[in-house]
mmCIF file of C-alpha atoms in Angstrom:
data_model
loop_
_atom_site.group_PDB
_atom_site.id
_atom_site.type_symbol
_atom_site.label_atom_id
_atom_site.label_comp_id
_atom_site.label_asym_id
_atom_site.label_seq_id
_atom_site.Cartn_x
_atom_site.Cartn_y
_atom_site.Cartn_z
ATOM 1 C CA UNK A 4 127.742 116.006 89.461
ATOM 2 C CA UNK A 5 125.011 117.498 91.000
ATOM 3 C CA UNK A 6 121.306 118.462 90.269
ATOM 4 C CA UNK A 7 119.272 121.453 91.286
ATOM 5 C CA UNK A 8 115.690 122.498 90.488
ATOM 6 C CA UNK A 9 115.469 125.871 91.391
ATOM 7 C CA UNK A 10 112.397 127.479 93.041
ATOM 8 C CA UNK A 11 109.578 127.857 90.274
ATOM 9 C CA UNK A 12 111.998 125.493 87.751
ATOM 10 C CA UNK A 13 111.246 121.765 86.984
ATOM 11 C CA UNK A 14 114.045 119.169 86.120
ATOM 12 C CA UNK A 15 112.524 116.175 84.616
ATOM 13 C CA UNK A 16 114.125 112.474 84.035
ATOM 14 C CA UNK A 17 111.994 110.625 81.211
ATOM 15 C CA UNK A 18 111.879 107.897 78.885
ATOM 16 C CA UNK A 19 115.006 105.614 78.824
ATOM 17 C CA UNK A 20 117.133 104.056 81.555
ATOM 18 C CA UNK A 21 119.064 106.289 83.425
ATOM 19 C CA UNK A 22 121.620 105.355 86.180
ATOM 20 C CA UNK A 23 122.462 108.306 88.400
ATOM 21 C CA UNK A 24 125.599 107.279 90.524
ATOM 22 C CA UNK A 25 126.087 110.621 92.822
ATOM 23 C CA UNK A 26 129.575 110.514 94.665
ATOM 24 C CA UNK A 27 130.387 111.969 98.068
ATOM 25 C CA UNK A 28 129.256 115.674 98.506
ATOM 26 C CA UNK A 29 127.045 115.449 95.144
ATOM 27 C CA UNK A 30 123.255 115.135 95.166
ATOM 28 C CA UNK A 31 119.639 116.333 94.076
ATOM 29 C CA UNK A 32 118.578 119.826 95.814
ATOM 30 C CA UNK A 33 116.702 122.736 95.024
ATOM 31 C CA UNK A 34 113.024 124.553 95.863
ATOM 32 C CA UNK A 35 111.895 123.425 92.463
ATOM 33 C CA UNK A 36 110.539 120.251 91.174
ATOM 34 C CA UNK A 37 112.287 117.240 90.215
ATOM 35 C CA UNK A 38 110.143 115.256 87.885
ATOM 36 C CA UNK A 39 110.172 111.314 86.710
ATOM 37 C CA UNK A 40 108.079 111.073 83.600
ATOM 38 C CA UNK A 41 109.284 107.818 82.217
ATOM 39 C CA UNK A 42 111.285 105.318 81.571
ATOM 40 C CA UNK A 43 113.291 103.850 84.816
ATOM 41 C CA UNK A 44 115.368 106.226 86.953
ATOM 42 C CA UNK A 45 117.962 104.886 89.433
ATOM 43 C CA UNK A 46 119.538 107.096 91.901
ATOM 44 C CA UNK A 47 122.428 105.480 94.210
ATOM 45 C CA UNK A 48 125.954 106.619 95.025
ATOM 46 C CA UNK A 49 127.391 108.032 98.231
ATOM 47 C CA UNK A 50 126.020 111.462 97.682
ATOM 48 C CA UNK A 51 122.208 113.147 98.796
ATOM 49 C CA UNK A 52 118.944 113.585 97.632
ATOM 50 C CA UNK A 53 117.614 116.507 99.450
ATOM 51 C CA UNK A 54 114.919 118.164 97.100
ATOM 52 C CA UNK A 55 113.308 120.776 99.676
ATOM 53 C CA UNK A 56 110.676 121.705 96.817
ATOM 54 C CA UNK A 57 108.655 118.690 95.166
ATOM 55 C CA UNK A 58 109.391 114.979 93.958
ATOM 56 C CA UNK A 59 106.774 114.259 91.129
ATOM 57 C CA UNK A 60 106.195 110.864 89.974
ATOM 58 C CA UNK A 61 103.987 110.468 86.784
ATOM 59 C CA UNK A 62 104.705 107.569 85.058
ATOM 60 C CA UNK A 63 107.723 105.010 84.958
ATOM 61 C CA UNK A 64 109.961 103.449 87.932
ATOM 62 C CA UNK A 65 112.344 105.817 90.567
ATOM 63 C CA UNK A 66 114.600 103.824 92.237
ATOM 64 C CA UNK A 67 115.644 105.475 95.212
ATOM 65 C CA UNK A 68 118.551 103.881 96.473
ATOM 66 C CA UNK A 69 119.929 106.710 98.495
ATOM 67 C CA UNK A 70 117.927 108.118 101.673
ATOM 68 C CA UNK A 71 115.670 110.941 100.763
ATOM 69 C CA UNK A 72 114.424 113.724 103.492
ATOM 70 C CA UNK A 73 113.671 117.144 102.509
ATOM 71 C CA UNK A 74 110.761 117.725 100.650
ATOM 72 C CA UNK A 75 107.069 116.977 99.304
ATOM 73 C CA UNK A 76 106.269 114.035 96.964
ATOM 74 C CA UNK A 77 103.256 113.579 94.443
ATOM 75 C CA UNK A 78 102.613 110.268 92.593
ATOM 76 C CA UNK A 79 99.937 110.273 90.014
ATOM 77 C CA UNK A 80 100.947 106.992 88.178
ATOM 78 C CA UNK A 81 104.748 104.749 87.891
ATOM 79 C CA UNK A 82 106.630 103.067 90.491
ATOM 80 C CA UNK A 83 108.659 104.476 93.672
ATOM 81 C CA UNK A 84 111.158 101.485 94.323
ATOM 82 C CA UNK A 85 114.549 100.694 95.548
ATOM 83 C CA UNK A 86 116.467 100.332 98.856
ATOM 84 C CA UNK A 87 116.435 103.126 100.455
ATOM 85 C CA UNK A 88 113.991 104.914 102.944
ATOM 86 C CA UNK A 89 112.342 107.746 101.793
ATOM 87 C CA UNK A 90 111.244 110.085 104.493
ATOM 88 C CA UNK A 91 108.495 113.186 104.267
ATOM 89 C CA UNK A 92 109.436 115.370 107.057
ATOM 90 C CA UNK A 93 107.492 117.454 109.171
ATOM 91 C CA UNK A 94 105.294 120.043 107.371
ATOM 92 C CA UNK A 95 105.604 118.170 104.276
ATOM 93 C CA UNK A 96 103.388 115.628 102.544
ATOM 94 C CA UNK A 97 103.101 112.690 100.032
ATOM 95 C CA UNK A 98 100.528 113.121 97.783
ATOM 96 C CA UNK A 99 99.382 109.856 96.154
ATOM 97 C CA UNK A 100 96.722 109.171 93.243
ATOM 98 C CA UNK A 101 98.063 106.305 91.699
ATOM 99 C CA UNK A 102 100.721 103.786 90.858
ATOM 100 C CA UNK A 103 102.867 101.563 93.501
ATOM 101 C CA UNK A 104 105.504 102.347 95.805
ATOM 102 C CA UNK A 105 107.660 98.685 95.771
ATOM 103 C CA UNK A 106 111.318 97.757 96.560
ATOM 104 C CA UNK A 107 112.670 96.912 99.959
ATOM 105 C CA UNK A 108 113.223 100.309 100.632
ATOM 106 C CA UNK A 109 110.680 102.100 103.058
ATOM 107 C CA UNK A 110 108.341 105.089 102.832
ATOM 108 C CA UNK A 111 108.187 106.769 106.592
ATOM 109 C CA UNK A 112 105.449 109.770 106.757
ATOM 110 C CA UNK A 113 107.366 111.249 109.886
ATOM 111 C CA UNK A 114 105.314 113.034 113.083
ATOM 112 C CA UNK A 115 103.808 116.558 111.737
ATOM 113 C CA UNK A 116 103.950 114.958 107.763
ATOM 114 C CA UNK A 117 101.081 113.607 105.591
ATOM 115 C CA UNK A 118 100.004 111.293 103.440
ATOM 116 C CA UNK A 119 96.942 111.624 101.538
ATOM 117 C CA UNK A 120 95.690 108.921 99.155
ATOM 118 C CA UNK A 121 93.181 110.221 96.586
ATOM 119 C CA UNK A 122 92.568 107.179 94.254
ATOM 120 C CA UNK A 123 93.508 103.577 93.729
ATOM 121 C CA UNK A 124 96.998 102.981 94.688
ATOM 122 C CA UNK A 125 99.327 99.494 95.581
ATOM 123 C CA UNK A 126 101.573 99.456 98.468
ATOM 124 C CA UNK A 127 104.162 96.825 97.856
ATOM 125 C CA UNK A 128 106.615 97.933 100.334
ATOM 126 C CA UNK A 129 106.955 98.831 103.790
ATOM 127 C CA UNK A 130 104.904 102.403 104.591
ATOM 128 C CA UNK A 131 104.820 103.732 108.038
ATOM 129 C CA UNK A 132 102.629 106.924 108.909
ATOM 130 C CA UNK A 133 103.955 108.405 112.369
ATOM 131 C CA UNK A 134 102.072 111.524 111.206
ATOM 132 C CA UNK A 135 98.629 111.450 109.513
ATOM 133 C CA UNK A 136 97.072 109.973 106.937
ATOM 134 C CA UNK A 137 94.104 110.835 104.990
ATOM 135 C CA UNK A 138 92.548 108.637 102.664
ATOM 136 C CA UNK A 139 89.908 110.397 100.486
ATOM 137 C CA UNK A 140 89.191 108.167 97.510
ATOM 138 C CA UNK A 141 89.912 104.985 95.660
ATOM 139 C CA UNK A 142 90.787 101.172 96.606
ATOM 140 C CA UNK A 143 94.231 100.397 98.294
ATOM 141 C CA UNK A 144 95.307 97.251 96.698
ATOM 142 C CA UNK A 145 98.212 95.459 98.498
ATOM 143 C CA UNK A 146 100.589 93.526 96.243
ATOM 144 C CA UNK A 147 103.953 91.639 97.238
ATOM 145 C CA UNK A 148 103.949 91.699 100.811
ATOM 146 C CA UNK A 149 103.044 95.382 100.899
ATOM 147 C CA UNK A 150 102.484 96.682 104.602
ATOM 148 C CA UNK A 151 101.237 99.941 105.977
ATOM 149 C CA UNK A 152 101.551 100.525 109.414
ATOM 150 C CA UNK A 153 100.107 103.691 111.202
ATOM 151 C CA UNK A 154 101.313 104.992 114.747
ATOM 152 C CA UNK A 155 99.586 108.497 114.192
ATOM 153 C CA UNK A 156 96.117 109.272 112.810
ATOM 154 C CA UNK A 157 94.558 107.752 109.472
ATOM 155 C CA UNK A 158 91.451 108.684 108.246
ATOM 156 C CA UNK A 159 89.222 107.649 105.603
ATOM 157 C CA UNK A 160 86.329 109.265 104.108
ATOM 158 C CA UNK A 161 86.342 106.663 101.031
ATOM 159 C CA UNK A 162 83.761 104.477 100.718
ATOM 160 C CA UNK A 163 86.149 101.890 99.329
ATOM 161 C CA UNK A 164 88.318 98.903 100.736
ATOM 162 C CA UNK A 165 91.708 97.675 100.937
ATOM 163 C CA UNK A 166 92.011 94.342 99.095
ATOM 164 C CA UNK A 167 95.445 92.257 99.029
ATOM 165 C CA UNK A 168 96.004 90.650 95.798
ATOM 166 C CA UNK A 169 99.801 88.831 96.711
ATOM 167 C CA UNK A 170 102.125 87.903 99.458
ATOM 168 C CA UNK A 171 101.576 88.756 103.051
ATOM 169 C CA UNK A 172 100.093 92.526 103.366
ATOM 170 C CA UNK A 173 98.628 94.227 105.952
ATOM 171 C CA UNK A 174 97.158 97.626 107.604
ATOM 172 C CA UNK A 175 98.386 97.668 110.502
ATOM 173 C CA UNK A 176 96.966 100.144 113.423
ATOM 174 C CA UNK A 177 99.079 101.300 116.445
ATOM 175 C CA UNK A 178 97.633 104.551 116.454
ATOM 176 C CA UNK A 179 94.066 105.855 115.261
ATOM 177 C CA UNK A 180 92.117 104.908 112.470
ATOM 178 C CA UNK A 181 89.010 107.106 111.687
ATOM 179 C CA UNK A 182 86.120 106.669 109.500
ATOM 180 C CA UNK A 183 84.538 109.943 108.690
ATOM 181 C CA UNK A 184 81.999 111.702 106.693
ATOM 182 C CA UNK A 185 80.960 109.327 104.064
ATOM 183 C CA UNK A 186 77.638 107.686 103.876
ATOM 184 C CA UNK A 187 78.639 104.250 102.700
ATOM 185 C CA UNK A 188 81.238 101.636 104.231
ATOM 186 C CA UNK A 189 84.898 101.119 104.111
ATOM 187 C CA UNK A 190 86.272 97.511 104.540
ATOM 188 C CA UNK A 191 89.813 96.217 105.294
#
């Protein structure tokens, strides 16, 4: 079947293990909020994940094994993982204030979209910023080969740093990186 969160509504996936295998023509949608609040939720199959509202990770693990590319994302804890590409489209944002992004998939911030890092986070997968990156607080702790590639504009006002804790991790800058506003230093 399909899952939808209407405007102003919230549909949460909580504790335990949930394996959602979507048949062709079925999917996640809606202008509301799809929340992941605990446990492990694995989403795969031949369906779609086109939530135009917000996908919100507050705890647990979300294994996205089908592509996503329609709405905003917020992540304050937990793990975004899986094998698919999660694309944040133009005009939308990924607000990241905790937790990790891992797995063999990728997170792509499209041109015109924004990634905001506002607390300590852990990249453990490929994250590509083609739009705008904003790092306002917290340390970026790379693990298990995590990579951030900036092809757009990435600005930091944080007086903090990026550190590698395991694997071959990196911040690749092919765009513009700006240290702005704060009085201290940032380090990589």
